[in-house]
Amino acid sequence: KRVRDTRTKLAPAYHLILEGILILWIIRLLFSKTYKLQERSDLTLKEKEELIEEWQPEPLVPPVPKDHPALNYNIVSGPPTHIITVNGKECINFASFNFLGLLNNEKVKSAAQASLKKYGVGTCGPRGFYGTFDVHLELEERLAKFMRTEEAIIYSYGFATIASAIPAYSKRGDIVFVDEAACFAIQKGLQASRSNIKLFKHNDMADLERLLKEQETEDQKNPRKARVTRRFIVVEGLYMNTGDICPLPELIKLKYKYKVRIFLEESLSFGVLGEHGRGITEHFGINIDDIDLISANMENSLASIGGFCCGRSFIIDHQRLSGQGYCFSASLPPLLAAAAIEALNIMEDSPDIFQTLRAKCERIHKALQGISGLKVVGESFSPALHLQLEESCGSRENDVKLLKRVVDYCMNSGIALTQARYLEKEEKCLPPPSIRVVITVEQTEQELDKAASLLKEAAQSVLN
């Protein structure tokens, strides 16, 4: 009994204070008035109608001017091949990405027609739900063999290929070093990954190495976190927004020096660069195993639809479980897979086609030099060049309108060109306005010279 009394006397004072506060709070709650909603006077019917008429809801989307290019598109009738009919006018096509001229190739069309008769139009199911056809497996095998990798995977939409591949590997907390000129599909993939994004200046390896060194210093401060953080470099072979080639040999050195993985987007360089059209790795003579993942769409050189990724088997197989575009989209229509296979056959049987394309690219690149008011942006061997204003008019809107006048001038004279289009409010680093000039093997030397001459004439008329 004495022990109990001693313990009671030695009870900490803050216990008593806390208990007292709780008792007072309970008493307050018991005797406080209940909360009542503020009474409001009833409105008459007339007053309600007036309030309803005055109320203006916020627009679901921002207002768009009627003259916006997205609302005033050109209408194509017939196949967008060498000669294209735009708004009822026949023009030489310098706008479509039909680099190897396979879009209207008879062998490709025959293969697609035969597949159409055998399989029908679509698939009506993702690859994991009765959407895998034998022709899909054949195309994946052929692409892997062509690119000299262990395995390939195909997607039914080109844009979704790299946009699905990036978040399949890079997750929240991982770090991605990406060129600031990366295309919009890469940007969407980075956004979906929720990773830590670090932009480096376009093709500036010194700036990239600065970021890698900074990250290396951060990793040393927290080695436990560094062990579970994955690091990636994401670049394009030929950049869609600039036409520049990435310095891949230097990137490989940085990869092994700082222990990062490289993802290479080759939509513009696949079927263009290299002796056999295998892309930038063949162009530089680099072992393809040095690249962790290669992706490209089949909508340019192969003149089909969809895209593919290739690399080591354990890397590619992961996408079959984690690639959103692969798992949840209906698979590629068999007729388009058959068309892509036939296009690959032509690329393998006619390797001289790549030299022909390169020669025509270099010819027009040289012919476009020295246009008053315009500058050529892009490599001499890039099949997609950009013409930008040497000096801005003071606003992006005015620059776009001025370049549109140049495009319209050429269109009226039988040359179909297009302006590069961007989602201006969503681009991380918005490129300057430009006219895109696309070169294909079907264009003759006379047509290339005509296009260059007409662009000079248009610039002289519009800009000066």
Short mmCIF file of C-alpha atoms in Angstrom, two decimals:
data_model
loop_
_atom_site.label_atom_id
_atom_site.label_comp_id
_atom_site.label_asym_id
_atom_site.label_seq_id
_atom_site.Cartn_x
_atom_site.Cartn_y
_atom_site.Cartn_z
CA LYS A 1 0.00 0.00 0.00
CA ARG A 2 2.83 2.37 0.79
CA VAL A 3 4.42 1.61 -2.58
CA ARG A 4 1.18 2.49 -4.39
CA ASP A 5 0.87 5.80 -2.54
CA THR A 6 4.47 6.69 -3.38
CA ARG A 7 3.88 6.01 -7.11
CA THR A 8 0.72 8.15 -7.04
CA LYS A 9 2.55 11.04 -5.45
CA LEU A 10 5.39 10.77 -7.98
CA ALA A 11 3.10 10.86 -11.06
CA PRO A 12 4.42 13.45 -13.54
CA ALA A 13 2.69 16.81 -13.41
CA TYR A 14 2.20 16.97 -17.20
CA HIS A 15 -0.10 13.92 -16.97
CA LEU A 16 -2.40 15.86 -14.67
CA ILE A 17 -2.28 18.93 -16.91
CA LEU A 18 -3.09 16.88 -20.00
CA GLU A 19 -5.99 15.14 -18.28
CA GLY A 20 -7.34 18.47 -17.10
CA ILE A 21 -7.23 19.91 -20.63
CA LEU A 22 -9.07 16.88 -22.02
CA ILE A 23 -11.80 17.16 -19.35
CA LEU A 24 -12.27 20.87 -20.11
CA TRP A 25 -12.45 20.17 -23.87
CA ILE A 26 -15.14 17.49 -23.33
CA ILE A 27 -17.17 19.88 -21.16
CA ARG A 28 -16.90 22.56 -23.86
CA LEU A 29 -18.12 20.17 -26.54
CA LEU A 30 -21.09 19.14 -24.39
CA PHE A 31 -22.31 22.65 -23.72
CA SER A 32 -21.33 24.45 -26.96
CA LYS A 33 -24.07 25.40 -29.41
CA THR A 34 -24.58 23.21 -32.42
CA TYR A 35 -23.40 24.66 -35.74
CA LYS A 36 -26.12 25.94 -37.97
CA LEU A 37 -25.92 26.74 -41.63
CA GLN A 38 -26.27 30.40 -42.41
CA GLU A 39 -29.85 31.12 -43.17
CA ARG A 40 -30.52 32.52 -46.61
CA SER A 41 -33.53 34.17 -47.99
CA ASP A 42 -35.55 32.30 -50.59
CA LEU A 43 -35.12 33.67 -54.12
CA THR A 44 -38.07 34.34 -56.31
CA LEU A 45 -38.38 32.55 -59.64
CA LYS A 46 -37.50 35.74 -61.49
CA GLU A 47 -34.34 36.24 -59.41
CA LYS A 48 -33.26 32.64 -60.06
CA GLU A 49 -33.72 33.07 -63.82
CA GLU A 50 -31.69 36.30 -63.76
CA LEU A 51 -28.83 34.58 -61.89
CA ILE A 52 -28.87 31.66 -64.33
CA GLU A 53 -28.72 34.05 -67.31
CA GLU A 54 -25.83 35.98 -65.79
CA TRP A 55 -23.77 32.85 -65.00
CA GLN A 56 -21.02 32.10 -67.52
CA PRO A 57 -19.27 28.71 -67.23
CA GLU A 58 -15.53 28.50 -67.80
CA PRO A 59 -14.69 27.04 -71.23
CA LEU A 60 -13.55 23.42 -71.32
CA VAL A 61 -10.74 24.43 -73.69
CA PRO A 62 -9.13 27.81 -74.37
CA PRO A 63 -10.60 29.74 -77.31
CA VAL A 64 -8.99 28.95 -80.67
CA PRO A 65 -8.98 31.48 -83.53
CA LYS A 66 -10.78 30.39 -86.68
CA ASP A 67 -7.64 30.83 -88.77
CA HIS A 68 -5.64 28.38 -86.59
CA PRO A 69 -3.78 25.83 -88.79
CA ALA A 70 -5.33 22.90 -86.92
CA LEU A 71 -8.78 24.04 -88.06
CA ASN A 72 -7.71 24.75 -91.63
CA TYR A 73 -5.92 21.63 -92.77
CA ASN A 74 -5.06 20.61 -96.31
CA ILE A 75 -7.12 17.78 -97.78
CA VAL A 76 -5.31 15.02 -99.68
CA SER A 77 -7.13 12.93 -102.27
CA GLY A 78 -5.33 9.80 -103.46
CA PRO A 79 -2.13 8.24 -102.10
CA PRO A 80 0.50 10.68 -100.70
CA THR A 81 3.20 9.36 -103.04
CA HIS A 82 5.68 11.14 -105.27
CA ILE A 83 2.87 13.15 -106.85
CA ILE A 84 0.25 14.25 -104.33
CA THR A 85 -3.11 15.93 -104.86
CA VAL A 86 -3.69 18.58 -102.19
CA ASN A 87 -6.92 20.58 -102.12
CA GLY A 88 -7.55 19.42 -105.66
CA LYS A 89 -4.13 20.60 -106.93
CA GLU A 90 -1.46 18.18 -108.15
CA CYS A 91 1.96 18.80 -106.59
CA ILE A 92 5.37 17.19 -106.20
CA ASN A 93 5.44 15.79 -102.66
CA PHE A 94 8.10 17.27 -100.37
CA ALA A 95 6.02 16.80 -97.21
CA SER A 96 5.38 13.07 -96.61
CA PHE A 97 7.96 10.90 -94.82
CA ASN A 98 7.94 8.28 -97.57
CA PHE A 99 11.76 8.23 -97.67
CA LEU A 100 12.24 5.02 -99.67
CA GLY A 101 9.18 5.48 -101.89
CA LEU A 102 7.56 2.24 -100.68
CA LEU A 103 4.13 3.65 -99.90
CA ASN A 104 2.77 2.90 -103.38
CA ASN A 105 5.14 0.04 -104.18
CA GLU A 106 3.33 -2.77 -106.04
CA LYS A 107 5.02 -5.58 -104.06
CA VAL A 108 4.10 -3.94 -100.76
CA LYS A 109 0.51 -3.39 -101.85
CA SER A 110 0.18 -6.97 -103.09
CA ALA A 111 1.44 -8.32 -99.76
CA ALA A 112 -1.06 -6.13 -97.89
CA GLN A 113 -3.93 -7.21 -100.15
CA ALA A 114 -3.12 -10.90 -99.71
CA SER A 115 -3.04 -10.43 -95.94
CA LEU A 116 -6.34 -8.53 -96.05
CA LYS A 117 -8.04 -11.48 -97.77
CA LYS A 118 -6.58 -13.96 -95.28
CA TYR A 119 -6.95 -12.11 -91.95
CA GLY A 120 -9.48 -9.33 -92.52
CA VAL A 121 -9.08 -5.66 -91.67
CA GLY A 122 -8.16 -5.43 -87.97
CA THR A 123 -7.47 -7.54 -84.89
CA CYS A 124 -10.00 -6.29 -82.32
CA GLY A 125 -7.78 -7.28 -79.41
CA PRO A 126 -4.43 -6.57 -77.70
CA ARG A 127 -1.54 -8.96 -78.13
CA GLY A 128 -2.31 -10.78 -74.88
CA PHE A 129 -6.00 -11.29 -75.71
CA TYR A 130 -6.19 -13.14 -79.03
CA GLY A 131 -4.50 -10.24 -80.80
CA THR A 132 -1.26 -12.07 -81.63
CA PHE A 133 -1.21 -13.34 -85.22
CA ASP A 134 1.49 -15.39 -86.86
CA VAL A 135 2.36 -12.45 -89.09
CA HIS A 136 3.17 -10.36 -85.98
CA LEU A 137 5.67 -12.95 -84.78
CA GLU A 138 7.20 -13.13 -88.25
CA LEU A 139 7.63 -9.35 -88.39
CA GLU A 140 9.26 -9.28 -84.94
CA GLU A 141 11.63 -12.04 -85.96
CA ARG A 142 12.52 -10.26 -89.20
CA LEU A 143 13.12 -6.92 -87.47
CA ALA A 144 15.39 -8.54 -84.86
CA LYS A 145 17.33 -10.29 -87.61
CA PHE A 146 17.60 -7.12 -89.70
CA MET A 147 18.80 -5.02 -86.74
CA ARG A 148 21.07 -7.87 -85.53
CA THR A 149 19.58 -7.94 -82.04
CA GLU A 150 18.24 -10.81 -79.96
CA GLU A 151 14.59 -9.82 -80.03
CA ALA A 152 12.10 -7.20 -81.24
CA ILE A 153 8.61 -6.13 -80.21
CA ILE A 154 6.08 -4.29 -82.38
CA TYR A 155 3.49 -1.68 -81.42
CA SER A 156 0.38 -0.69 -83.35
CA TYR A 157 1.09 3.07 -83.17
CA GLY A 158 4.40 4.74 -83.85
CA PHE A 159 4.02 7.58 -81.33
CA ALA A 160 3.13 5.13 -78.57
CA THR A 161 6.28 3.06 -79.07
CA ILE A 162 8.88 5.20 -77.31
CA ALA A 163 6.15 6.81 -75.16
CA SER A 164 5.39 3.31 -73.79
CA ALA A 165 8.96 2.01 -73.67
CA ILE A 166 10.39 4.74 -71.43
CA PRO A 167 7.89 4.35 -68.53
CA ALA A 168 8.19 0.56 -68.79
CA TYR A 169 11.72 0.86 -67.37
CA SER A 170 12.12 4.28 -65.78
CA LYS A 171 9.94 4.86 -62.70
CA ARG A 172 9.45 7.45 -59.99
CA GLY A 173 12.80 8.25 -58.38
CA ASP A 174 14.87 7.21 -61.40
CA ILE A 175 16.89 9.78 -63.32
CA VAL A 176 16.71 10.46 -67.06
CA PHE A 177 19.19 12.69 -68.90
CA VAL A 178 17.53 13.83 -72.11
CA ASP A 179 18.46 16.14 -74.97
CA GLU A 180 16.40 19.34 -74.90
CA ALA A 181 15.55 18.88 -78.61
CA ALA A 182 13.88 15.51 -78.01
CA CYS A 183 10.66 14.90 -79.95
CA PHE A 184 7.21 15.09 -78.39
CA ALA A 185 6.79 11.30 -78.17
CA ILE A 186 9.86 11.12 -75.92
CA GLN A 187 8.51 13.97 -73.81
CA LYS A 188 5.22 12.13 -73.27
CA GLY A 189 7.10 8.98 -72.28
CA LEU A 190 9.13 10.94 -69.74
CA GLN A 191 5.99 12.52 -68.36
CA ALA A 192 4.35 9.12 -67.92
CA SER A 193 7.44 7.73 -66.16
CA ARG A 194 7.30 10.39 -63.39
CA SER A 195 11.08 10.17 -63.24
CA ASN A 196 13.50 12.95 -62.37
CA ILE A 197 14.22 14.61 -65.74
CA LYS A 198 17.47 16.48 -66.41
CA LEU A 199 17.71 18.28 -69.76
CA PHE A 200 21.08 18.91 -71.39
CA LYS A 201 21.77 21.34 -74.22
CA HIS A 202 21.20 19.97 -77.70
CA ASN A 203 24.06 17.65 -78.70
CA ASP A 204 26.29 19.29 -76.03
CA MET A 205 28.30 16.44 -74.52
CA ALA A 206 30.13 18.80 -72.16
CA ASP A 207 26.82 19.89 -70.66
CA LEU A 208 25.69 16.28 -70.37
CA GLU A 209 28.90 15.30 -68.60
CA ARG A 210 28.45 18.24 -66.21
CA LEU A 211 25.03 16.86 -65.22
CA LEU A 212 26.44 13.34 -64.89
CA LYS A 213 29.23 14.58 -62.60
CA GLU A 214 26.73 16.48 -60.46
CA GLN A 215 24.65 13.32 -60.12
CA GLU A 216 27.75 11.30 -59.26
CA THR A 217 28.47 13.75 -56.42
CA GLU A 218 24.89 13.45 -55.16
CA ASP A 219 25.13 9.66 -55.27
CA GLN A 220 28.23 9.71 -53.07
CA LYS A 221 26.30 11.61 -50.41
CA ASN A 222 23.59 8.96 -50.28
CA PRO A 223 25.02 5.64 -51.52
CA ARG A 224 22.05 3.61 -50.27
CA LYS A 225 19.63 5.59 -52.47
CA ALA A 226 22.11 5.54 -55.38
CA ARG A 227 22.14 1.73 -55.39
CA VAL A 228 18.41 1.56 -56.18
CA THR A 229 18.25 4.55 -58.57
CA ARG A 230 18.40 3.77 -62.28
CA ARG A 231 19.94 6.28 -64.70
CA PHE A 232 19.14 6.63 -68.39
CA ILE A 233 20.22 8.77 -71.34
CA VAL A 234 17.52 9.27 -73.97
CA VAL A 235 18.50 10.61 -77.41
CA GLU A 236 17.45 10.44 -81.05
CA GLY A 237 19.58 9.13 -83.91
CA LEU A 238 18.48 11.92 -86.24
CA TYR A 239 16.49 14.55 -84.39
CA MET A 240 13.02 15.15 -85.76
CA ASN A 241 12.99 18.78 -84.62
CA THR A 242 16.42 19.75 -85.94
CA GLY A 243 17.63 17.18 -88.47
CA ASP A 244 20.90 16.88 -86.50
CA ILE A 245 22.66 13.59 -85.81
CA CYS A 246 23.52 12.69 -82.23
CA PRO A 247 27.22 12.19 -81.33
CA LEU A 248 26.76 8.51 -80.49
CA PRO A 249 30.46 7.57 -80.08
CA GLU A 250 30.86 10.19 -77.34
CA LEU A 251 27.64 9.04 -75.70
CA ILE A 252 28.95 5.47 -75.52
CA LYS A 253 32.06 6.69 -73.69
CA LEU A 254 29.94 8.59 -71.17
CA LYS A 255 27.68 5.55 -70.74
CA TYR A 256 30.50 3.33 -69.50
CA LYS A 257 32.25 6.09 -67.58
CA TYR A 258 29.20 7.03 -65.50
CA LYS A 259 27.32 3.68 -65.64
CA VAL A 260 24.09 4.80 -67.32
CA ARG A 261 21.81 3.12 -69.85
CA ILE A 262 21.15 4.51 -73.34
CA PHE A 263 17.75 4.56 -75.05
CA LEU A 264 18.00 5.46 -78.74
CA GLU A 265 15.00 6.68 -80.75
CA GLU A 266 15.63 6.03 -84.47
CA SER A 267 12.37 6.86 -86.24
CA LEU A 268 14.14 9.25 -88.61
CA SER A 269 17.42 7.34 -88.98
CA PHE A 270 16.09 3.77 -89.37
CA GLY A 271 16.02 2.90 -93.07
CA VAL A 272 18.11 5.99 -93.82
CA LEU A 273 21.56 5.83 -92.23
CA GLY A 274 24.11 3.10 -92.65
CA GLU A 275 25.14 0.96 -95.60
CA HIS A 276 22.12 -1.31 -95.14
CA GLY A 277 19.75 1.18 -93.49
CA ARG A 278 20.19 -0.17 -89.95
CA GLY A 279 20.48 3.31 -88.51
CA ILE A 280 22.98 5.33 -86.59
CA THR A 281 24.83 2.37 -85.04
CA GLU A 282 25.73 1.12 -88.51
CA HIS A 283 26.50 4.69 -89.61
CA PHE A 284 29.16 5.05 -86.88
CA GLY A 285 30.22 1.39 -86.88
CA ILE A 286 29.16 0.91 -83.25
CA ASN A 287 28.33 -2.46 -81.73
CA ILE A 288 24.55 -2.49 -81.34
CA ASP A 289 24.93 -4.29 -77.99
CA ASP A 290 26.33 -1.03 -76.59
CA ILE A 291 22.80 0.41 -76.86
CA ASP A 292 20.37 -0.81 -74.22
CA LEU A 293 17.20 -0.15 -76.24
CA ILE A 294 16.50 0.99 -79.80
CA SER A 295 13.07 2.14 -80.89
CA ALA A 296 11.72 3.37 -84.21
CA ASN A 297 8.41 3.75 -85.96
CA MET A 298 7.48 1.91 -89.14
CA GLU A 299 5.65 4.92 -90.56
CA ASN A 300 8.57 6.48 -92.43
CA SER A 301 10.96 4.21 -94.31
CA LEU A 302 8.76 1.10 -94.08
CA ALA A 303 5.69 3.10 -95.25
CA SER A 304 3.42 1.19 -92.85
CA ILE A 305 1.98 1.97 -89.41
CA GLY A 306 3.20 1.24 -85.89
CA GLY A 307 6.64 1.00 -84.35
CA PHE A 308 9.12 -1.43 -82.83
CA CYS A 309 11.75 -1.76 -80.12
CA CYS A 310 14.72 -4.11 -80.29
CA GLY A 311 17.52 -5.20 -78.00
CA ARG A 312 18.42 -8.05 -75.67
CA SER A 313 15.67 -10.59 -74.98
CA PHE A 314 15.33 -9.90 -71.24
CA ILE A 315 14.89 -6.18 -71.98
CA ILE A 316 12.32 -6.66 -74.73
CA ASP A 317 10.32 -9.30 -72.85
CA HIS A 318 9.78 -6.81 -70.02
CA GLN A 319 7.76 -4.62 -72.39
CA ARG A 320 5.35 -7.47 -73.08
CA LEU A 321 4.22 -7.08 -69.47
CA SER A 322 4.82 -3.35 -68.91
CA GLY A 323 4.55 -1.55 -72.28
CA GLN A 324 1.22 0.27 -72.06
CA GLY A 325 0.77 0.63 -75.81
CA TYR A 326 1.54 -3.07 -76.26
CA CYS A 327 -0.64 -4.40 -73.43
CA PHE A 328 -3.74 -2.26 -73.84
CA SER A 329 -4.01 -1.29 -77.54
CA ALA A 330 -5.42 -3.49 -80.28
CA SER A 331 -2.52 -5.13 -82.09
CA LEU A 332 -1.24 -4.03 -85.47
CA PRO A 333 -3.60 -4.97 -88.33
CA PRO A 334 -2.08 -8.00 -90.10
CA LEU A 335 -2.20 -6.28 -93.50
CA LEU A 336 0.15 -3.56 -92.18
CA ALA A 337 2.47 -6.15 -90.64
CA ALA A 338 2.61 -7.95 -94.00
CA ALA A 339 3.34 -4.63 -95.75
CA ALA A 340 6.22 -3.95 -93.32
CA ILE A 341 7.69 -7.42 -93.94
CA GLU A 342 7.66 -6.84 -97.69
CA ALA A 343 9.23 -3.41 -97.20
CA LEU A 344 12.03 -5.09 -95.21
CA ASN A 345 12.50 -7.54 -98.10
CA ILE A 346 12.99 -4.61 -100.49
CA MET A 347 15.45 -2.92 -98.12
CA GLU A 348 17.51 -6.12 -97.89
CA ASP A 349 17.39 -6.83 -101.63
CA SER A 350 18.20 -3.23 -102.71
CA PRO A 351 20.85 -1.79 -100.38
CA ASP A 352 21.82 0.77 -103.03
CA ILE A 353 18.56 2.59 -102.26
CA PHE A 354 20.17 4.15 -99.18
CA GLN A 355 23.02 5.65 -101.18
CA THR A 356 20.51 7.03 -103.68
CA LEU A 357 18.58 8.71 -100.87
CA ARG A 358 21.74 10.13 -99.34
CA ALA A 359 22.89 11.60 -102.66
CA LYS A 360 19.54 13.34 -103.16
CA CYS A 361 19.58 14.70 -99.62
CA GLU A 362 23.04 16.17 -100.15
CA ARG A 363 22.01 17.64 -103.50
CA ILE A 364 19.07 19.65 -102.16
CA HIS A 365 20.90 20.55 -98.95
CA LYS A 366 23.58 22.21 -101.08
CA ALA A 367 21.02 23.82 -103.40
CA LEU A 368 19.15 25.41 -100.47
CA GLN A 369 22.21 27.22 -99.16
CA GLY A 370 22.28 30.99 -99.49
CA ILE A 371 18.53 31.66 -99.61
CA SER A 372 18.04 35.27 -98.53
CA GLY A 373 16.16 35.38 -95.23
CA LEU A 374 16.17 31.61 -94.61
CA LYS A 375 18.74 29.26 -93.12
CA VAL A 376 19.01 25.48 -93.55
CA VAL A 377 18.96 23.44 -90.32
CA GLY A 378 19.93 19.76 -90.37
CA GLU A 379 22.62 17.40 -91.60
CA SER A 380 23.33 17.19 -95.32
CA PHE A 381 22.29 13.50 -95.29
CA SER A 382 19.09 14.01 -93.29
CA PRO A 383 15.92 13.32 -95.33
CA ALA A 384 14.01 15.90 -93.28
CA LEU A 385 15.49 19.41 -93.32
CA HIS A 386 14.23 22.59 -91.67
CA LEU A 387 14.19 26.09 -93.13
CA GLN A 388 14.11 28.73 -90.40
CA LEU A 389 13.99 32.52 -90.58
CA GLU A 390 17.39 34.13 -90.23
CA GLU A 391 15.77 36.92 -88.21
CA SER A 392 12.50 36.81 -86.32
CA CYS A 393 9.73 39.28 -87.10
CA GLY A 394 9.33 39.95 -83.40
CA SER A 395 6.75 37.34 -82.46
CA ARG A 396 6.26 33.64 -83.06
CA GLU A 397 2.79 34.24 -84.49
CA ASN A 398 4.14 36.59 -87.16
CA ASP A 399 6.99 34.22 -87.98
CA VAL A 400 4.53 31.35 -88.52
CA LYS A 401 2.34 33.49 -90.78
CA LEU A 402 5.34 34.58 -92.83
CA LEU A 403 6.55 31.01 -93.35
CA LYS A 404 3.02 29.96 -94.27
CA ARG A 405 3.07 32.49 -97.09
CA VAL A 406 6.25 30.85 -98.38
CA VAL A 407 4.60 27.40 -98.20
CA ASP A 408 1.48 28.69 -99.99
CA TYR A 409 3.62 30.31 -102.70
CA CYS A 410 5.31 26.97 -103.38
CA MET A 411 2.02 25.07 -103.24
CA ASN A 412 0.51 27.34 -105.89
CA SER A 413 3.51 26.53 -108.09
CA GLY A 414 3.23 22.75 -107.70
CA ILE A 415 5.56 21.98 -104.76
CA ALA A 416 3.92 20.58 -101.61
CA LEU A 417 5.73 21.57 -98.40
CA THR A 418 4.61 21.80 -94.80
CA GLN A 419 5.43 23.74 -91.67
CA ALA A 420 6.70 21.87 -88.62
CA ARG A 421 3.86 21.82 -86.08
CA TYR A 422 4.16 21.68 -82.30
CA LEU A 423 1.86 21.74 -79.26
CA GLU A 424 3.29 25.05 -78.15
CA LYS A 425 1.98 25.02 -74.58
CA GLU A 426 3.23 21.49 -73.88
CA GLU A 427 6.69 21.45 -75.48
CA LYS A 428 9.50 21.54 -72.94
CA CYS A 429 11.79 23.47 -75.27
CA LEU A 430 9.74 24.88 -78.13
CA PRO A 431 11.70 24.85 -81.42
CA PRO A 432 11.56 27.97 -83.61
CA PRO A 433 9.03 28.00 -86.48
CA SER A 434 10.25 26.28 -89.62
CA ILE A 435 9.36 24.84 -93.01
CA ARG A 436 10.08 21.14 -93.24
CA VAL A 437 11.51 19.80 -96.50
CA VAL A 438 11.29 16.01 -96.89
CA ILE A 439 13.40 14.16 -99.47
CA THR A 440 12.57 10.76 -100.97
CA VAL A 441 14.22 8.47 -103.51
CA GLU A 442 11.36 9.10 -105.95
CA GLN A 443 12.18 12.76 -106.47
CA THR A 444 14.25 13.37 -109.61
CA GLU A 445 17.26 15.67 -109.74
CA GLN A 446 15.22 18.11 -111.84
CA GLU A 447 12.47 18.15 -109.21
CA LEU A 448 14.97 18.72 -106.42
CA ASP A 449 16.47 21.64 -108.30
CA LYS A 450 13.00 23.00 -109.05
CA ALA A 451 12.02 22.89 -105.39
CA ALA A 452 15.21 24.69 -104.32
CA SER A 453 14.78 27.31 -107.05
CA LEU A 454 11.13 27.86 -106.14
CA LEU A 455 11.96 28.27 -102.44
CA LYS A 456 14.52 30.94 -103.32
CA GLU A 457 11.93 32.67 -105.48
CA ALA A 458 9.30 32.47 -102.71
CA ALA A 459 11.71 33.84 -100.11
CA GLN A 460 12.61 36.70 -102.42
CA SER A 461 8.95 37.51 -102.99
CA VAL A 462 7.66 37.08 -99.43
CA LEU A 463 10.57 37.97 -97.18
CA ASN A 464 12.12 40.81 -99.16
#
